[in-house]
Amino acid sequence: MTEPTAVLDVRTLGVRRGGLALALDGVSFRVDRGERIGVVGHSGAGKSTLAGALLGLLPRGAQLTPQSELYLGGDAMHRADARRWRAARGARIGLVMQEPMLALDPAMRIGAQVAEAATAHGVARDDADARAIDMLAKVGFGDPRAAARAYAHELSGGMRQRALIAAAMLMRPAVLVADEPTTALDPTIQAQVLDLLDALRAESGTALLLISHDLALVSERCDRVLRLEQGRLVEDDAAATVLARHRIAEYRHAETAPPRPSPEAAPPVLDARDITVRYGRVEAVRGVSLALRAGEALGVVGESGSGKSSLAHALLRLVPIAEGTLRLGAGREGAEPIDLGRLHGEALRRARRRIQLIPQDAGASLTPHCTAESLVAEGLEVHGLARGAEALRRARALLDELGIDAALAARRARQLSTGERQRVAIARALAVGPEILVCDEPLAAVDEATRERIIAVLETQRRGGLALVVISHDLPAVERLAPRAMVMYLGRVVEQGASATVLRAPAMPYAQALVSAVPTGDPAATRRRIVLQGEIPAPASPPPGCAFHPRCPHPQKDERCTSERPSLVPIPPLESEHHAACWKLPLPPSR
Amino acid sequence: MRGAFLRRVGEAALLVGFVVATCFVLIRLAPGDPFYGPLDSATWSAEQAAVQRAQFGYDRPIPEQFLRYVWRLAQGDLGWSHARGQPVAEALATALPATALLITSALTLAFLLGIALGAWQGWRRESRLARLTDLASLTVLSIPEFLLALLLLIGPATAWGWFPTGGLRDPYLPANAGVLLDRLRHLALPTLALALPIMAVVMRLQAGATTAVRDAEFIRAARARGLPDRVVLRVHALRNSLIPALTYAGVQLSTALGGAVIVEGIFSWPGMGRLVVEGVGRRDYPLVAGAVLIAAICTVLGTLLADLALLWADPRRRRPS
């Protein structure tokens, strides 16, 4: 009843999951051989439910509605029993999931997990092992035999995702569902993984269903885009058409008015000089300096492992500072300037009221069984700013400002959505009235709407005089939030200056690669993109000379790059305060 | 790695020493001594007892006694059991195998069955049968250990006569009869009495851990590869949910030794438990010290084994080589 070419034919697919509203409602679409289809939508729109339904892996308690029809290569899977589903999964339809750290069995070697995909479908053990090794080589493991013997925790996020792709593609399925495959990865690694998916797809004729919250990314990589909204399919069109309609590209490239810097005369509220952080012999941060005045914001960008989070923790003295000085300036309410680097015990605890952190994965930093309002009130009580009913009242008022109403505020943290939890975490940091807020990846894994909301909240606070340090992979967001930015690589600042320069026209090759990895929605961008080879080296043994030289794509890199470390030098015009560390910069007029 | 191992052994030796020293002192502080007879006893006069005490050195200060004990221990001499009238080493050598048999079979049963049932129960948490087994484990847990042993003695042994009521073997068993079957029949009830409470705990731990891992992403990923449900449970879910049960296993050997004291008493099992009760009752200092030494060594070995098992179950705990 279906045409022979459709590898996947979905008709009036619906999923009921308790309650009255359907998680998916009347979704129909068709996928042809080798096609690249993007699926976009806000969180809760039904993207992951769709992925589950296509693989017959719906969560407990969820089921297909009676009118749902699902044909996989012509087979009516909506009528299939467990056995037929099992035979189809992994062989004819594969899945790559969002969190590579969680999607691999921590107690089983990588090779065995990849080979499982073959043995599950009747391939003999030896043959399966051999195929797994071949596949691991194909997805980019230099030494596939070593990779096969490794455990998940011994691999980086990007390599883990490659291993999962190897497992999903081992049997060359007709359809591969990739559910946010790169959301948890660095932008530079993201490009590598997407290129890999596309190469495998082209080679084996597998159709790719790329699920993502990022329309720009999907538009670059897909021919057609499906958009879901509240469980319904609201758009099914050519990628360019959908993108144009949403004008995401326009908003991404909008010249956001850079926030006015505060008067130069004001002394900095945070002054960090030559900060070095060591974990044993590993130097995670090497001589980083930064200064912030009230109402200023500084963006910090770089791959995972570049030392961004260690820097954030050092600024709060959550990790010991091995070298360098860290001072808080004279605060509001006449607080004394303090040498944060030398404080201990009670004095340090009290000083932390003035500098607060929104930790990475902030939603998970909330104790799940506590209510949102009690979590925010806790900070007020700990710092003796308010107690009991008064603390709760102030907590509710603050949460309300951040768009968490009284009903939500009374809920427990585990009952809130990711975006709501993120805002509760921000409220908790803001509650004690800090002068400096350090945000570590405040926008990771949140959908577009939540992202806008969080940006608006932080922006309002900054206008109110809060100094911000924004650490993020999300370069466009950093540019909107912070007038100044610095790029880190292996613990050092390699470029810094105005965000408009550093994040758009950077001078040194690493920053250029980082910036070019940002999805723009233009498929041509994937060709212009500088895809870095390999991954950031282990901070325990940084390469000599310029730490970036082994991955540097610069055509003229030479002896000096591999032996001598470049320091930050100003780039003309000098008043721009643009600095970069690279031997191949255009020479300044006079030094 | 080697340094860590040596440190571990050193800690274990220190622990054993501490336990033995504590018991050595405590039992000497208790009223009476090996030669303290009933007042109307015709066996010992006060003078005779004093001579005996002096002969065994029990009239000296306790620290001196301890040093002498350690000195002899270093030469492999565990002392003389007054209650048994034989060397402590000999008394232990006859009792230890019986207890080892009982504890080994009980722990094996408790952990194999407990983990299997618990994993199944946690995996199928919503099914009616799973709820029933959950209730069963809770019931077993709420019965005191000695009562459970007595119930087994009253029911299957006395009233229904399926099993012997006690002892290690049938003394009147005709030659060339089924020796193995006879041993197993004697072993069954004490094993069950000792195993059931441990099994109930293991089951609950395992069920909880399995339920927690059931919705993990890697379980979903394994399903997406097309693995059958039972393989997903056996290969991926089981190993990643063993940690609570294995951790518990590490402390179970000592608990089982304690439980054996009760069970051996009720089923007249001629093991260490009965020996210790007798030794304490008659203030048989060397016998108690010897038994405690063995128990402490077993406990330390048990935790060591459990730690090795944890390393096997969770590669993340291993040090990078």
PDB file of N, CA and C in Angstrom, chain B residues 102-155:
ATOM      1  N   LEU B 102      28.138 -24.010  56.571  1.00  0.00           N
ATOM      2  CA  LEU B 102      26.841 -23.378  56.791  1.00  0.00           C
ATOM      3  C   LEU B 102      26.807 -21.963  56.217  1.00  0.00           C
ATOM      4  N   ILE B 103      27.849 -21.187  56.536  1.00  0.00           N
ATOM      5  CA  ILE B 103      27.847 -19.785  56.107  1.00  0.00           C
ATOM      6  C   ILE B 103      28.016 -19.671  54.600  1.00  0.00           C
ATOM      7  N   THR B 104      28.909 -20.490  54.043  1.00  0.00           N
ATOM      8  CA  THR B 104      29.113 -20.434  52.596  1.00  0.00           C
ATOM      9  C   THR B 104      27.823 -20.759  51.861  1.00  0.00           C
ATOM     10  N   SER B 105      27.167 -21.830  52.279  1.00  0.00           N
ATOM     11  CA  SER B 105      25.944 -22.195  51.556  1.00  0.00           C
ATOM     12  C   SER B 105      24.862 -21.144  51.776  1.00  0.00           C
ATOM     13  N   ALA B 106      24.782 -20.595  52.998  1.00  0.00           N
ATOM     14  CA  ALA B 106      23.754 -19.594  53.251  1.00  0.00           C
ATOM     15  C   ALA B 106      24.004 -18.321  52.448  1.00  0.00           C
ATOM     16  N   LEU B 107      25.259 -17.845  52.447  1.00  0.00           N
ATOM     17  CA  LEU B 107      25.547 -16.602  51.720  1.00  0.00           C
ATOM     18  C   LEU B 107      25.395 -16.793  50.216  1.00  0.00           C
ATOM     19  N   THR B 108      25.840 -17.941  49.710  1.00  0.00           N
ATOM     20  CA  THR B 108      25.697 -18.196  48.272  1.00  0.00           C
ATOM     21  C   THR B 108      24.230 -18.169  47.894  1.00  0.00           C
ATOM     22  N   LEU B 109      23.438 -18.890  48.665  1.00  0.00           N
ATOM     23  CA  LEU B 109      22.002 -18.929  48.390  1.00  0.00           C
ATOM     24  C   LEU B 109      21.406 -17.526  48.467  1.00  0.00           C
ATOM     25  N   ALA B 110      21.740 -16.811  49.555  1.00  0.00           N
ATOM     26  CA  ALA B 110      21.147 -15.492  49.776  1.00  0.00           C
ATOM     27  C   ALA B 110      21.497 -14.541  48.647  1.00  0.00           C
ATOM     28  N   PHE B 111      22.771 -14.540  48.209  1.00  0.00           N
ATOM     29  CA  PHE B 111      23.166 -13.566  47.201  1.00  0.00           C
ATOM     30  C   PHE B 111      22.741 -13.969  45.801  1.00  0.00           C
ATOM     31  N   LEU B 112      22.907 -15.232  45.436  1.00  0.00           N
ATOM     32  CA  LEU B 112      22.506 -15.635  44.083  1.00  0.00           C
ATOM     33  C   LEU B 112      21.014 -15.443  43.891  1.00  0.00           C
ATOM     34  N   LEU B 113      20.261 -16.008  44.817  1.00  0.00           N
ATOM     35  CA  LEU B 113      18.810 -15.937  44.689  1.00  0.00           C
ATOM     36  C   LEU B 113      18.309 -14.513  44.919  1.00  0.00           C
ATOM     37  N   GLY B 114      18.899 -13.839  45.913  1.00  0.00           N
ATOM     38  CA  GLY B 114      18.470 -12.475  46.235  1.00  0.00           C
ATOM     39  C   GLY B 114      18.692 -11.537  45.069  1.00  0.00           C
ATOM     40  N   ILE B 115      19.854 -11.653  44.421  1.00  0.00           N
ATOM     41  CA  ILE B 115      20.147 -10.762  43.295  1.00  0.00           C
ATOM     42  C   ILE B 115      19.244 -11.101  42.110  1.00  0.00           C
ATOM     43  N   ALA B 116      19.090 -12.397  41.841  1.00  0.00           N
ATOM     44  CA  ALA B 116      18.252 -12.797  40.703  1.00  0.00           C
ATOM     45  C   ALA B 116      16.805 -12.341  40.905  1.00  0.00           C
ATOM     46  N   LEU B 117      16.257 -12.659  42.073  1.00  0.00           N
ATOM     47  CA  LEU B 117      14.866 -12.287  42.333  1.00  0.00           C
ATOM     48  C   LEU B 117      14.702 -10.766  42.394  1.00  0.00           C
ATOM     49  N   GLY B 118      15.650 -10.115  43.050  1.00  0.00           N
ATOM     50  CA  GLY B 118      15.572  -8.661  43.183  1.00  0.00           C
ATOM     51  C   GLY B 118      15.642  -7.978  41.826  1.00  0.00           C
ATOM     52  N   ALA B 119      16.558  -8.431  40.967  1.00  0.00           N
ATOM     53  CA  ALA B 119      16.689  -7.828  39.644  1.00  0.00           C
ATOM     54  C   ALA B 119      15.387  -7.997  38.862  1.00  0.00           C
ATOM     55  N   TRP B 120      14.844  -9.200  38.924  1.00  0.00           N
ATOM     56  CA  TRP B 120      13.592  -9.434  38.214  1.00  0.00           C
ATOM     57  C   TRP B 120      12.477  -8.552  38.775  1.00  0.00           C
ATOM     58  N   GLN B 121      12.432  -8.483  40.097  1.00  0.00           N
ATOM     59  CA  GLN B 121      11.371  -7.717  40.737  1.00  0.00           C
ATOM     60  C   GLN B 121      11.477  -6.221  40.416  1.00  0.00           C
ATOM     61  N   GLY B 122      12.708  -5.702  40.413  1.00  0.00           N
ATOM     62  CA  GLY B 122      12.897  -4.285  40.111  1.00  0.00           C
ATOM     63  C   GLY B 122      12.600  -3.975  38.654  1.00  0.00           C
ATOM     64  N   TRP B 123      12.899  -4.917  37.791  1.00  0.00           N
ATOM     65  CA  TRP B 123      12.687  -4.735  36.349  1.00  0.00           C
ATOM     66  C   TRP B 123      11.196  -4.707  36.035  1.00  0.00           C
ATOM     67  N   ARG B 124      10.443  -5.580  36.716  1.00  0.00           N
ATOM     68  CA  ARG B 124       9.003  -5.678  36.479  1.00  0.00           C
ATOM     69  C   ARG B 124       8.246  -5.102  37.672  1.00  0.00           C
ATOM     70  N   ARG B 125       8.677  -3.979  38.140  1.00  0.00           N
ATOM     71  CA  ARG B 125       8.159  -3.369  39.358  1.00  0.00           C
ATOM     72  C   ARG B 125       6.635  -3.320  39.402  1.00  0.00           C
ATOM     73  N   GLU B 126       5.991  -3.104  38.254  1.00  0.00           N
ATOM     74  CA  GLU B 126       4.547  -2.878  38.266  1.00  0.00           C
ATOM     75  C   GLU B 126       3.728  -4.172  38.289  1.00  0.00           C
ATOM     76  N   SER B 127       4.362  -5.310  38.003  1.00  0.00           N
ATOM     77  CA  SER B 127       3.567  -6.534  37.878  1.00  0.00           C
ATOM     78  C   SER B 127       3.099  -7.011  39.248  1.00  0.00           C
ATOM     79  N   ARG B 128       2.009  -7.791  39.242  1.00  0.00           N
ATOM     80  CA  ARG B 128       1.412  -8.231  40.494  1.00  0.00           C
ATOM     81  C   ARG B 128       2.362  -9.166  41.243  1.00  0.00           C
ATOM     82  N   LEU B 129       3.011 -10.059  40.496  1.00  0.00           N
ATOM     83  CA  LEU B 129       3.909 -11.024  41.125  1.00  0.00           C
ATOM     84  C   LEU B 129       5.066 -10.306  41.819  1.00  0.00           C
ATOM     85  N   ALA B 130       5.554  -9.225  41.192  1.00  0.00           N
ATOM     86  CA  ALA B 130       6.658  -8.463  41.775  1.00  0.00           C
ATOM     87  C   ALA B 130       6.229  -7.854  43.107  1.00  0.00           C
ATOM     88  N   ARG B 131       4.993  -7.370  43.152  1.00  0.00           N
ATOM     89  CA  ARG B 131       4.516  -6.781  44.400  1.00  0.00           C
ATOM     90  C   ARG B 131       4.399  -7.844  45.476  1.00  0.00           C
ATOM     91  N   LEU B 132       4.036  -9.045  45.051  1.00  0.00           N
ATOM     92  CA  LEU B 132       3.898 -10.149  45.994  1.00  0.00           C
ATOM     93  C   LEU B 132       5.259 -10.529  46.593  1.00  0.00           C
ATOM     94  N   THR B 133       6.274 -10.623  45.744  1.00  0.00           N
ATOM     95  CA  THR B 133       7.601 -10.968  46.264  1.00  0.00           C
ATOM     96  C   THR B 133       8.129  -9.852  47.161  1.00  0.00           C
ATOM     97  N   ASP B 134       7.764  -8.630  46.806  1.00  0.00           N
ATOM     98  CA  ASP B 134       8.165  -7.488  47.627  1.00  0.00           C
ATOM     99  C   ASP B 134       7.587  -7.643  49.033  1.00  0.00           C
ATOM    100  N   LEU B 135       6.323  -8.030  49.083  1.00  0.00           N
ATOM    101  CA  LEU B 135       5.645  -8.234  50.366  1.00  0.00           C
ATOM    102  C   LEU B 135       6.298  -9.388  51.126  1.00  0.00           C
ATOM    103  N   ALA B 136       6.646 -10.443  50.384  1.00  0.00           N
ATOM    104  CA  ALA B 136       7.258 -11.615  51.012  1.00  0.00           C
ATOM    105  C   ALA B 136       8.586 -11.242  51.666  1.00  0.00           C
ATOM    106  N   SER B 137       9.409 -10.455  50.959  1.00  0.00           N
ATOM    107  CA  SER B 137      10.712 -10.087  51.517  1.00  0.00           C
ATOM    108  C   SER B 137      10.524  -9.221  52.761  1.00  0.00           C
ATOM    109  N   LEU B 138       9.519  -8.370  52.718  1.00  0.00           N
ATOM    110  CA  LEU B 138       9.242  -7.510  53.865  1.00  0.00           C
ATOM    111  C   LEU B 138       8.808  -8.348  55.068  1.00  0.00           C
ATOM    112  N   THR B 139       7.994  -9.377  54.811  1.00  0.00           N
ATOM    113  CA  THR B 139       7.528 -10.249  55.891  1.00  0.00           C
ATOM    114  C   THR B 139       8.710 -10.955  56.551  1.00  0.00           C
ATOM    115  N   VAL B 140       9.594 -11.510  55.711  1.00  0.00           N
ATOM    116  CA  VAL B 140      10.756 -12.218  56.258  1.00  0.00           C
ATOM    117  C   VAL B 140      11.592 -11.276  57.120  1.00  0.00           C
ATOM    118  N   LEU B 141      11.753 -10.039  56.621  1.00  0.00           N
ATOM    119  CA  LEU B 141      12.567  -9.067  57.345  1.00  0.00           C
ATOM    120  C   LEU B 141      11.991  -8.716  58.701  1.00  0.00           C
ATOM    121  N   SER B 142      10.656  -8.796  58.805  1.00  0.00           N
ATOM    122  CA  SER B 142      10.038  -8.345  60.047  1.00  0.00           C
ATOM    123  C   SER B 142       9.976  -9.468  61.097  1.00  0.00           C
ATOM    124  N   ILE B 143      10.404 -10.670  60.735  1.00  0.00           N
ATOM    125  CA  ILE B 143      10.456 -11.758  61.719  1.00  0.00           C
ATOM    126  C   ILE B 143      11.856 -11.799  62.328  1.00  0.00           C
ATOM    127  N   PRO B 144      11.975 -11.801  63.654  1.00  0.00           N
ATOM    128  CA  PRO B 144      13.318 -11.897  64.246  1.00  0.00           C
ATOM    129  C   PRO B 144      13.985 -13.203  63.835  1.00  0.00           C
ATOM    130  N   GLU B 145      15.310 -13.148  63.726  1.00  0.00           N
ATOM    131  CA  GLU B 145      16.085 -14.263  63.203  1.00  0.00           C
ATOM    132  C   GLU B 145      15.815 -15.570  63.985  1.00  0.00           C
ATOM    133  N   PHE B 146      15.814 -15.455  65.318  1.00  0.00           N
ATOM    134  CA  PHE B 146      15.675 -16.685  66.113  1.00  0.00           C
ATOM    135  C   PHE B 146      14.292 -17.290  65.948  1.00  0.00           C
ATOM    136  N   LEU B 147      13.283 -16.399  65.764  1.00  0.00           N
ATOM    137  CA  LEU B 147      11.914 -16.886  65.598  1.00  0.00           C
ATOM    138  C   LEU B 147      11.790 -17.627  64.262  1.00  0.00           C
ATOM    139  N   LEU B 148      12.431 -17.076  63.253  1.00  0.00           N
ATOM    140  CA  LEU B 148      12.406 -17.707  61.941  1.00  0.00           C
ATOM    141  C   LEU B 148      13.005 -19.114  62.028  1.00  0.00           C
ATOM    142  N   ALA B 149      14.146 -19.209  62.726  1.00  0.00           N
ATOM    143  CA  ALA B 149      14.787 -20.513  62.895  1.00  0.00           C
ATOM    144  C   ALA B 149      13.860 -21.467  63.654  1.00  0.00           C
ATOM    145  N   LEU B 150      13.207 -20.956  64.706  1.00  0.00           N
ATOM    146  CA  LEU B 150      12.301 -21.806  65.482  1.00  0.00           C
ATOM    147  C   LEU B 150      11.115 -22.270  64.645  1.00  0.00           C
ATOM    148  N   LEU B 151      10.574 -21.339  63.810  1.00  0.00           N
ATOM    149  CA  LEU B 151       9.438 -21.698  62.950  1.00  0.00           C
ATOM    150  C   LEU B 151       9.830 -22.832  62.008  1.00  0.00           C
ATOM    151  N   LEU B 152      11.041 -22.724  61.449  1.00  0.00           N
ATOM    152  CA  LEU B 152      11.516 -23.775  60.545  1.00  0.00           C
ATOM    153  C   LEU B 152      11.673 -25.101  61.294  1.00  0.00           C
ATOM    154  N   LEU B 153      12.089 -24.983  62.545  1.00  0.00           N
ATOM    155  CA  LEU B 153      12.294 -26.183  63.349  1.00  0.00           C
ATOM    156  C   LEU B 153      10.950 -26.835  63.676  1.00  0.00           C
ATOM    157  N   ILE B 154       9.958 -25.981  64.002  1.00  0.00           N
ATOM    158  CA  ILE B 154       8.641 -26.501  64.388  1.00  0.00           C
ATOM    159  C   ILE B 154       7.904 -27.079  63.190  1.00  0.00           C
ATOM    160  N   GLY B 155       7.923 -26.320  62.048  1.00  0.00           N
ATOM    161  CA  GLY B 155       7.154 -26.736  60.878  1.00  0.00           C
ATOM    162  C   GLY B 155       7.784 -27.895  60.129  1.00  0.00           C
TER     163      GLY B 155
END
